[in-house]
CSV table of C-alpha atoms in Angstrom, one decimal:
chain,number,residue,atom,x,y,z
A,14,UNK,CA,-21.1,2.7,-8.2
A,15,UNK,CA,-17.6,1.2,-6.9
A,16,UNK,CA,-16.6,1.7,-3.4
A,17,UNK,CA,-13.9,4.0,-2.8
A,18,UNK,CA,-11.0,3.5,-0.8
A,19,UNK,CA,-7.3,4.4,0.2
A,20,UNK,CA,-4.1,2.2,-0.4
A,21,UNK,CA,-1.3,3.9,2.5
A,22,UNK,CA,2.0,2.3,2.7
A,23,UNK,CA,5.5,4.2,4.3
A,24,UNK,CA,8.5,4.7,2.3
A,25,UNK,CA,12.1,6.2,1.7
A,26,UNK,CA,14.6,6.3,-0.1
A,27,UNK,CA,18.1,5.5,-0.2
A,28,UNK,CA,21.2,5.4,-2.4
A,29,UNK,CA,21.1,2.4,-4.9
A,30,UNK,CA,22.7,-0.7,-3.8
A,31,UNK,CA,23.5,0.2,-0.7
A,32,UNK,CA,22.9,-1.6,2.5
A,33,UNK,CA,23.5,0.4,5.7
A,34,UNK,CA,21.6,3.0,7.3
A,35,UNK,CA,23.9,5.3,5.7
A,36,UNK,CA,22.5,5.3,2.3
A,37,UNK,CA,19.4,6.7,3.5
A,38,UNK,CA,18.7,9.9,2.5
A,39,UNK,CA,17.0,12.5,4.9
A,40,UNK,CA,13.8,13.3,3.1
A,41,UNK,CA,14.2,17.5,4.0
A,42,UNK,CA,17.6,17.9,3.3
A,43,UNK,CA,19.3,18.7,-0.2
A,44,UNK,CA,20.3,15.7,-1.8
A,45,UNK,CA,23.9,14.7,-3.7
A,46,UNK,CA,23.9,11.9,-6.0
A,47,UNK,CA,25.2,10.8,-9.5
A,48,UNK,CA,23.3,10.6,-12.1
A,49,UNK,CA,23.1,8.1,-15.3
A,50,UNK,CA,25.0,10.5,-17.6
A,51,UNK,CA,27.8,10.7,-14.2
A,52,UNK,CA,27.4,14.3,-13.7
A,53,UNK,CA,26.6,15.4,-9.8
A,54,UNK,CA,22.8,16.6,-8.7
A,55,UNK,CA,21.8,18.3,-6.5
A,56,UNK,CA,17.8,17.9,-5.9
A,57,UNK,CA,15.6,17.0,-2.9
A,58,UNK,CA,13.0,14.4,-2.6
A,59,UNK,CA,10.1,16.8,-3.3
A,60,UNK,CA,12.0,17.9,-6.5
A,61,UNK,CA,12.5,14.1,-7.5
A,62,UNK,CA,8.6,13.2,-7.2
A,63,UNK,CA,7.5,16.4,-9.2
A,64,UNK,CA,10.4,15.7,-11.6
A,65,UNK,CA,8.6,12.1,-11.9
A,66,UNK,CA,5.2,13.7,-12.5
A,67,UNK,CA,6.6,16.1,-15.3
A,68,UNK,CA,8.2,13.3,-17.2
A,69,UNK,CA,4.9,11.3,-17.2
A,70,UNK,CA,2.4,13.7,-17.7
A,71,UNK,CA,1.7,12.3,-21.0
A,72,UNK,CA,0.0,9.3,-21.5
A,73,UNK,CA,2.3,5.9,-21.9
A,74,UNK,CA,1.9,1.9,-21.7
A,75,UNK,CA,2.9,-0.7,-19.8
A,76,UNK,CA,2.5,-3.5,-22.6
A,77,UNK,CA,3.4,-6.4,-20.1
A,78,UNK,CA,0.4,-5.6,-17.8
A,79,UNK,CA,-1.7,-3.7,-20.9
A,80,UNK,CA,-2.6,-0.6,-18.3
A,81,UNK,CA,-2.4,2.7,-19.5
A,82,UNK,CA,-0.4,5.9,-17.3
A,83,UNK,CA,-0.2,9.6,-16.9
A,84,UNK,CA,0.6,11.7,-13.7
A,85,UNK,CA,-0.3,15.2,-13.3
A,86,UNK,CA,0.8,17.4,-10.5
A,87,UNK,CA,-2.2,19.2,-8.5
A,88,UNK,CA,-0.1,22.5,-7.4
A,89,UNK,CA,-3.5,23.9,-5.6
A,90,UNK,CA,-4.5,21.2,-4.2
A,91,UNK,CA,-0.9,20.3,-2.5
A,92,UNK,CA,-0.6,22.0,0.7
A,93,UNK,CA,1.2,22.4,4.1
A,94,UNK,CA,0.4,22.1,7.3
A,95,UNK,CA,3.2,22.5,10.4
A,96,UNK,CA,4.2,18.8,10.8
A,97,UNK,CA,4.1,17.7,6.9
A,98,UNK,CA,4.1,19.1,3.2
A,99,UNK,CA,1.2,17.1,1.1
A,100,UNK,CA,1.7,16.7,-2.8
A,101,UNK,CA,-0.7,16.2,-5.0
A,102,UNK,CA,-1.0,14.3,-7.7
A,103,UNK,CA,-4.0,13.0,-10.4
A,104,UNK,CA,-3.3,9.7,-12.0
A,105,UNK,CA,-5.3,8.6,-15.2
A,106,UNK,CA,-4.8,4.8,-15.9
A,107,UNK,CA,-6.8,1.8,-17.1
A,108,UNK,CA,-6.7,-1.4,-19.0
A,109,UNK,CA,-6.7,-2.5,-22.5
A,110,UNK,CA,-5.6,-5.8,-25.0
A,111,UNK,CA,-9.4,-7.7,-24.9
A,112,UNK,CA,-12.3,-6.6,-27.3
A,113,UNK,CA,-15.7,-6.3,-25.6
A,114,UNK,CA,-18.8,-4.4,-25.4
A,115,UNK,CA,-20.4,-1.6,-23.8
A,116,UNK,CA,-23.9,-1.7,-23.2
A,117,UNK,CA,-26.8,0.6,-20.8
A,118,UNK,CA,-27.5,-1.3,-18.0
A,119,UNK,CA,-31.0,-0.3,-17.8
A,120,UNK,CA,-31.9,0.0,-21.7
A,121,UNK,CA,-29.7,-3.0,-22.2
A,122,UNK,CA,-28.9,-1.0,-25.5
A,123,UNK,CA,-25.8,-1.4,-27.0
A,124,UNK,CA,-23.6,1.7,-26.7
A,125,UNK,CA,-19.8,1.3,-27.9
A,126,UNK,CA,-17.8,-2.0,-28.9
A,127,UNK,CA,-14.5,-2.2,-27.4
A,128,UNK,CA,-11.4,-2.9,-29.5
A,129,UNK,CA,-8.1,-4.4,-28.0
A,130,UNK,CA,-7.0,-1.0,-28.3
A,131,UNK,CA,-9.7,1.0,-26.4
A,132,UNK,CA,-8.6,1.6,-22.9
A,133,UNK,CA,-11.1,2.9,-20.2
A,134,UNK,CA,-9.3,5.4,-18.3
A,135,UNK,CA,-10.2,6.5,-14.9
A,136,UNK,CA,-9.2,8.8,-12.6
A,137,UNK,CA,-7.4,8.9,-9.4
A,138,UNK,CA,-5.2,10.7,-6.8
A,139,UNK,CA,-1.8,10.3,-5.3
A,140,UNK,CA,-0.7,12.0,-2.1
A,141,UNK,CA,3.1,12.3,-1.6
A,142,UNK,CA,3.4,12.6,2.3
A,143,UNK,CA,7.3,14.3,3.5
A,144,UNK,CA,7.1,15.0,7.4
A,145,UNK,CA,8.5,18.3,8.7
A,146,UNK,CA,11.7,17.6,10.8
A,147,UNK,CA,11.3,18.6,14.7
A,148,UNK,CA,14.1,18.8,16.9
A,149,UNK,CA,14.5,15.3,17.6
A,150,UNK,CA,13.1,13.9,14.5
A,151,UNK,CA,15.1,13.8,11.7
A,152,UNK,CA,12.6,13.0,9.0
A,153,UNK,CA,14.2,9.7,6.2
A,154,UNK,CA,10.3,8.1,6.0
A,155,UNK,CA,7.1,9.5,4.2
A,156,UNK,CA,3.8,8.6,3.3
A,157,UNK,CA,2.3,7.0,0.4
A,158,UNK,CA,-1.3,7.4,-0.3
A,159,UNK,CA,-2.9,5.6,-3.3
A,160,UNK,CA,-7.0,5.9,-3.9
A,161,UNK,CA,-8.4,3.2,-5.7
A,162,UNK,CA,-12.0,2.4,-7.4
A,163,UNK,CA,-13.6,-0.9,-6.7
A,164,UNK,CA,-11.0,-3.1,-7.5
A,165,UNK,CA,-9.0,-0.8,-9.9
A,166,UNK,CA,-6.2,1.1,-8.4
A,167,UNK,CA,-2.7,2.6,-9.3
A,168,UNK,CA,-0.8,1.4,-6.2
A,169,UNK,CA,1.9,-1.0,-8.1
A,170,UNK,CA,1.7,0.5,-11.9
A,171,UNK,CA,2.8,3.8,-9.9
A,172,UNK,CA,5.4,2.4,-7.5
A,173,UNK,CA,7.1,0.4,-10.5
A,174,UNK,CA,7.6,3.4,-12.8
A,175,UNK,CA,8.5,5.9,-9.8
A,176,UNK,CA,11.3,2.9,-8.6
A,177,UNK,CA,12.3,3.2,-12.3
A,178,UNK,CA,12.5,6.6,-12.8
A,179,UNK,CA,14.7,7.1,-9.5
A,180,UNK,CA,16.8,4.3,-10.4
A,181,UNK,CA,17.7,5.5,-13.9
A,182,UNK,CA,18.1,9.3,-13.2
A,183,UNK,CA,19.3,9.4,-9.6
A,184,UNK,CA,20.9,6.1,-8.9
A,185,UNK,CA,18.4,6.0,-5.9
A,186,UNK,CA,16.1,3.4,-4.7
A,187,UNK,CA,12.3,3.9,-3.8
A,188,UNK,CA,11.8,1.2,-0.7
A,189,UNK,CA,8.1,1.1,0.3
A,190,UNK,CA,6.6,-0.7,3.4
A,191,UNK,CA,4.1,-1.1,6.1
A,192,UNK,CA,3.3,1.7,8.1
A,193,UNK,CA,3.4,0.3,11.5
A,194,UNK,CA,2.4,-3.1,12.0
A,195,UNK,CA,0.5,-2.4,15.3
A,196,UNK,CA,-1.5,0.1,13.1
A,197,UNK,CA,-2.1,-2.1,10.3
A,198,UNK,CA,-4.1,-4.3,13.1
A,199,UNK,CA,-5.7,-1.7,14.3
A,200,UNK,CA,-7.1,-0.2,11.0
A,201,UNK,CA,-7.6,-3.2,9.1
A,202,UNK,CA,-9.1,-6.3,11.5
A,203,UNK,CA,-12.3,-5.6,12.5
A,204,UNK,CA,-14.4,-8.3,14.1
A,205,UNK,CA,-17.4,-8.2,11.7
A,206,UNK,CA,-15.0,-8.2,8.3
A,207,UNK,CA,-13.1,-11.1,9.4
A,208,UNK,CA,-14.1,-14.2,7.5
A,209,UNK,CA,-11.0,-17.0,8.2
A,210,UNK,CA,-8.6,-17.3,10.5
A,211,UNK,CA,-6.1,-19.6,8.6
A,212,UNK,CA,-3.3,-21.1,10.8
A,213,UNK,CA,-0.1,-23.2,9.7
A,214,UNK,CA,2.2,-25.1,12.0
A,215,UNK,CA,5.0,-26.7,10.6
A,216,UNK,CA,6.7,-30.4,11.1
A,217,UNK,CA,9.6,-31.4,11.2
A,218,UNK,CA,11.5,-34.7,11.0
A,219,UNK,CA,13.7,-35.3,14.7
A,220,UNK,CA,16.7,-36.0,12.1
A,221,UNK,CA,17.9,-32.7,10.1
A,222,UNK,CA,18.7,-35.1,7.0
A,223,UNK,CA,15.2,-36.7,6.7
A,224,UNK,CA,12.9,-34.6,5.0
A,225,UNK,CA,10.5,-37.7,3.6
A,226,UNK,CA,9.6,-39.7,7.2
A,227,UNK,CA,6.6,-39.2,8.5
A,228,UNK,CA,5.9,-35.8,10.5
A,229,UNK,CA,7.3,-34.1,7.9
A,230,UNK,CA,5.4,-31.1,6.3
A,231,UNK,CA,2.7,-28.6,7.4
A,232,UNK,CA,-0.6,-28.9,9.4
A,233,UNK,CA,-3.2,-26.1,8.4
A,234,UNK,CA,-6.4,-25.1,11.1
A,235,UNK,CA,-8.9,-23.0,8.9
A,236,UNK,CA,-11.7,-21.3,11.2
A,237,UNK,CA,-14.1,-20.2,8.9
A,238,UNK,CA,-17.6,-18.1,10.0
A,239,UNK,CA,-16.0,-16.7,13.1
A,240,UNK,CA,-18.1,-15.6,16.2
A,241,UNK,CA,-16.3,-14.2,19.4
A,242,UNK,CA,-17.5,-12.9,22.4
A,243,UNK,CA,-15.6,-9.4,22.7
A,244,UNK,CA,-13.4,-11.1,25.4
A,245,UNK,CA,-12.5,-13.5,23.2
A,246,UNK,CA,-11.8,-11.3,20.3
A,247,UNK,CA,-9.6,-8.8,22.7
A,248,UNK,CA,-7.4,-11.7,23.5
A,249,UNK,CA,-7.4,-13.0,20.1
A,250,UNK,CA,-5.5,-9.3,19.1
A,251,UNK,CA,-4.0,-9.4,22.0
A,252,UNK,CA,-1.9,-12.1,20.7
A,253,UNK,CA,-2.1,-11.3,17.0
A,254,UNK,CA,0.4,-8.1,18.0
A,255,UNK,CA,2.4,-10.5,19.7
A,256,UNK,CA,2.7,-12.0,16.4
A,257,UNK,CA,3.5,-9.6,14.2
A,258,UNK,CA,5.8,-8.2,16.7
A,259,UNK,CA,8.7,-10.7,15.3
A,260,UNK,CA,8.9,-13.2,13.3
A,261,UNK,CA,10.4,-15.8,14.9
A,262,UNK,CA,6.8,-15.3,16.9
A,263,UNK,CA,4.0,-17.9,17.5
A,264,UNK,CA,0.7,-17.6,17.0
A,265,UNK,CA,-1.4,-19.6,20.1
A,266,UNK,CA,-4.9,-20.1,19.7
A,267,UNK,CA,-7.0,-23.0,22.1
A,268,UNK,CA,-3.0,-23.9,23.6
A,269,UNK,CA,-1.5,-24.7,20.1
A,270,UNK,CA,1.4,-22.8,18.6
A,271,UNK,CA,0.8,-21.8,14.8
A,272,UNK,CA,3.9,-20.8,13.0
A,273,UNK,CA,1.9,-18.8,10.6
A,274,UNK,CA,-1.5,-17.0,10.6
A,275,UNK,CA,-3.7,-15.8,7.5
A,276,UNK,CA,-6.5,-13.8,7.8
A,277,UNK,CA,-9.5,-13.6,5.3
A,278,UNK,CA,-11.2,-10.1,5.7
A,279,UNK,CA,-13.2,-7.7,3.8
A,280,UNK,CA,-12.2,-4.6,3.0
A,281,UNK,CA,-13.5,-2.0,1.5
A,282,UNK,CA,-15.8,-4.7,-0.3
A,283,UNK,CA,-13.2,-6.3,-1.4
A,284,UNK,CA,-11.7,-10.1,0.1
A,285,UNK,CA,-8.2,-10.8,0.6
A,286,UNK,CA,-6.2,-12.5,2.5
A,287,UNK,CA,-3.1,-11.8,4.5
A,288,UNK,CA,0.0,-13.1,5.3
A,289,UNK,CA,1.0,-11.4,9.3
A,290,UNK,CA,4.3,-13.6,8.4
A,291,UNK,CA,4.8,-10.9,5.7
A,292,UNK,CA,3.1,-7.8,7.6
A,293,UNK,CA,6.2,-5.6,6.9
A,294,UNK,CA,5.4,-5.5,3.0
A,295,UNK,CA,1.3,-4.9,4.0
A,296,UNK,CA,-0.3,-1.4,3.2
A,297,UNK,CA,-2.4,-0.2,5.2
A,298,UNK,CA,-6.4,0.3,3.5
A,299,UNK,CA,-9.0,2.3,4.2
A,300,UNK,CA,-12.4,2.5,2.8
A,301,UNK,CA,-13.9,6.1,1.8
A,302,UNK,CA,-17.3,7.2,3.0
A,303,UNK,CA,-19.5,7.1,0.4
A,304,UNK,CA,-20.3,11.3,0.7
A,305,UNK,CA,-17.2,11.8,-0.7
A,306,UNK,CA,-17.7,10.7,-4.1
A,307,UNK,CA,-19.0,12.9,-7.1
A,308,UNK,CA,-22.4,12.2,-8.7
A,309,UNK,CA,-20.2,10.2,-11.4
A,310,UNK,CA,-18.8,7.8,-8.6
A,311,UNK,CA,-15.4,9.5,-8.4
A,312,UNK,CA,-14.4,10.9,-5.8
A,313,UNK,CA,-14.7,15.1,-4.7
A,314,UNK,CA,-11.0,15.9,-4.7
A,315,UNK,CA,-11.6,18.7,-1.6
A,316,UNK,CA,-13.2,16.1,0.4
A,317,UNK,CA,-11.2,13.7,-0.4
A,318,UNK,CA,-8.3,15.8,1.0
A,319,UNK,CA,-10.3,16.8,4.3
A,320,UNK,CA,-10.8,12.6,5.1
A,321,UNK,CA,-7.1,12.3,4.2
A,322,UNK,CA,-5.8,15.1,6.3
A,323,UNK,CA,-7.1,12.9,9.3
A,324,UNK,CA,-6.1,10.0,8.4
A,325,UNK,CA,-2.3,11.7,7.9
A,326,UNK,CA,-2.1,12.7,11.6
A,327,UNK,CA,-3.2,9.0,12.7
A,328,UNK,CA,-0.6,7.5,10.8
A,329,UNK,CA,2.4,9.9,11.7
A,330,UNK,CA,1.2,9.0,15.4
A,331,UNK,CA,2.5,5.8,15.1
A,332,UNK,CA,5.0,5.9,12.8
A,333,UNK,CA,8.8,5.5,13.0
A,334,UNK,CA,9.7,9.5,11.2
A,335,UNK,CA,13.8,8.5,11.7
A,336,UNK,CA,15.2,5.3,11.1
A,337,UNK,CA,18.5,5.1,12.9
C-alpha cells in the first residue's frame, strides 16, 4: 500500500491585477467584484470555493498533463469549530494517454489491459481552511490542505483550475504560499530524513563588466550521509531560520558563507529536494499514520479529519491570520 500524506500551503485572495494590500479581500466579509459578463457580485469566499466544487462535479480533462478531475462537496463532513469553518471536499483524479497492463501481483495473472484512454481514478480529500475573525484579527489568509497517495496527489491540477475558475468568474486571483517559514523547518527537517545538505556560494568578478575572468561563477559543497551530534544539529537549525528569515541571508556552515542552501530529505517516503532560497512558495507536508487508512489503502475520511483537526490548530499558531 502507498503512504499517505498531507500537502498544506496558506492562501488568499485578492482582486486580479492588483498590487497593494488593498486588493486583498477579507476572507469573512461579503465580497463585491465584477464579473466576466460585467455585472456586480456579491458572494464570499466560502460561496466562491463551493461554487468551484459545483461547476466541477463532473468529471473533465486536463489534455496537456492527461489527468482526469472532479470535485465533490462533503456537506457532513465540513464542520466548525470556534476559531475556523472547515470545508470539505472529495477529489477523484488520475492519469491517462499510455497503454499498459494490469496484472495480480501475487498470481501474476493478467487482469485488464490498459488503453490510452483508461484512466485509474483515485480518491482524495480537500480541506478549505477560513479562520474566524477575533477582535484583533481580521482574517485575509486560509488554509489549504491537499492529501495525496504515494506519489499521486491533486495539489497543482486543483490549484490551476480553482485560479482559473476565480479568474474567469470573479476577476479574483487565488495566491497560495508557505505557511510560515519557521514552521516549514520545524515540520519538515528532521535529523534522520535528511540525506544532503547542498550549499552554493557565488563568484563574482572584482569588475562589474567582466563576467568571463576567472572567479566567475558558482562553488557547490554537497554533504551527503549526514551524522550530527544533537549540538551540532541544533546549531545547524539554528542558523537554517536565520536563513530563511530573508533573503539577502547567508547560510554559514564550518566559517564559510553559502548564498544558497538545498536540502535532500525524505518525506513521507518520498525524496525531494528544497530550495530555502525559495521557502515562501514551499508547502508544508505531512505524512499520515498508517491507522488511518481503509483496508483498500485509502484513507478513513473521519480519521482523517480527527489527524487534520490537530494539525489545523498547529498551523494557525504560527500563522500570519491578517496581512496588513
Amino acid at each position: 500500500m502507498y503512504n499517505l500524506s498531507l500537502t498544506t500551503c496558506s492562501f488568499y485572495i485578492k482582486k486580479s491585477n492588483s498590487k497593494t494590500i488593498s486588493g486583498v479581500y477579507f476572507l469573512n466579509d461579503e465580497i463585491t467584484t465584477t464579473g466576466s459578463d460585467e455585472y456586480t457580485i456579491n458572494t464570499t469566499a466560502e460561496e466562491m470555493f463551493l461554487s468551484f466544487s459545483t461547476n466541477h462535479v463532473s468529471s473533465t480533462k486536463d489534455e496537456k498533463i492527461k489527468k482526469t478531475f472532479s470535485c465533490e462537496y462533503i456537506e457532513a463532513k465540513s464542520f466548525v469549530t470556534g476559531s475556523y469553518k472547515c470545508l470539505t471536499f472529495k477529489i477523484t483524479s488520475g492519469y491517462y494517454g499510455n497503454a499498459g497492463n494490469i496484472n495480480n501481483v501475487e498470481t501474476k495473472k493478467h487482469m485488464y489491459t490498459i488503453s490510452p484512454n483508461d484512466a485509474v481514478e483515485r480518491d482524495y480529500y480537500m480541506f478549505v481552511v477560513i479562520p474566524q475573525d477575533s477582535n484583533t484579527v481580521h482574517v485575509n489568509k486560509g488554509l489549504l490542505i491537499f492529501q495525496n497517495t504515494g506519489i499521486f496527489g491533486i495539489k497543482t491540477i486543483t490549484t490551476d483550475l480553482i485560479k482559473d475558475f476565480f479568474s474567469n468568474n470573479y476577476n479574483i486571483s487565488l495566491i497560495c504560499a508557505n505557511i510560515a517559514p519557521k514552521l516549514f523547518i520545524d515540520r519538515i527537517l528532521k535529523k534522520d530524513k535528511l540525506q544532503q545538505m547542498i550549499m552554493i556560494k557565488n563568484h563574482k568578478s572584482s569588475l562589474d563588466t567582466d563576467n568571463y575572468n576567472y572567479g566567475y561563477g558558482v562553488e557547490s559543497h554537497i554533504i551527503s550521509k549526514i551524522s550530527f551530534s544533537e549540538t551540532m544539529w541544533e546549531s545547524i537549525l539554528d542558523k537554517i531560520n536565520t536563513f530563511i528569515k530573508g533573503k539577502a541571508n547567508l547560510f554559514e556552515f564550518r566559517n564559510e558563507n553559502y548564498d544558497k542552501l538545498k536540502l535532500k530529505v525524505d518525506i513521507g517516503g518520498r525524496t525531494r529536494i528544497i530550495d530555502l532560497h525559495n521557502i515562501d512558495n514551499l508547502s508544508v507536508i505531512e505524512g499520515i499514520p498508517d491507522g488511518i487508512k481503509n483496508k483498500d489503502g485509502n484513507a478513513d475520511i473521519d480519521k482523517l479529519i480527527s489527524f487534520t483537526k490537530d494539525l489545523i490548530i498547529d498551523y494557525m499558531k504560527e500563522m500570519v491570520l491578517e496581512m496588513k
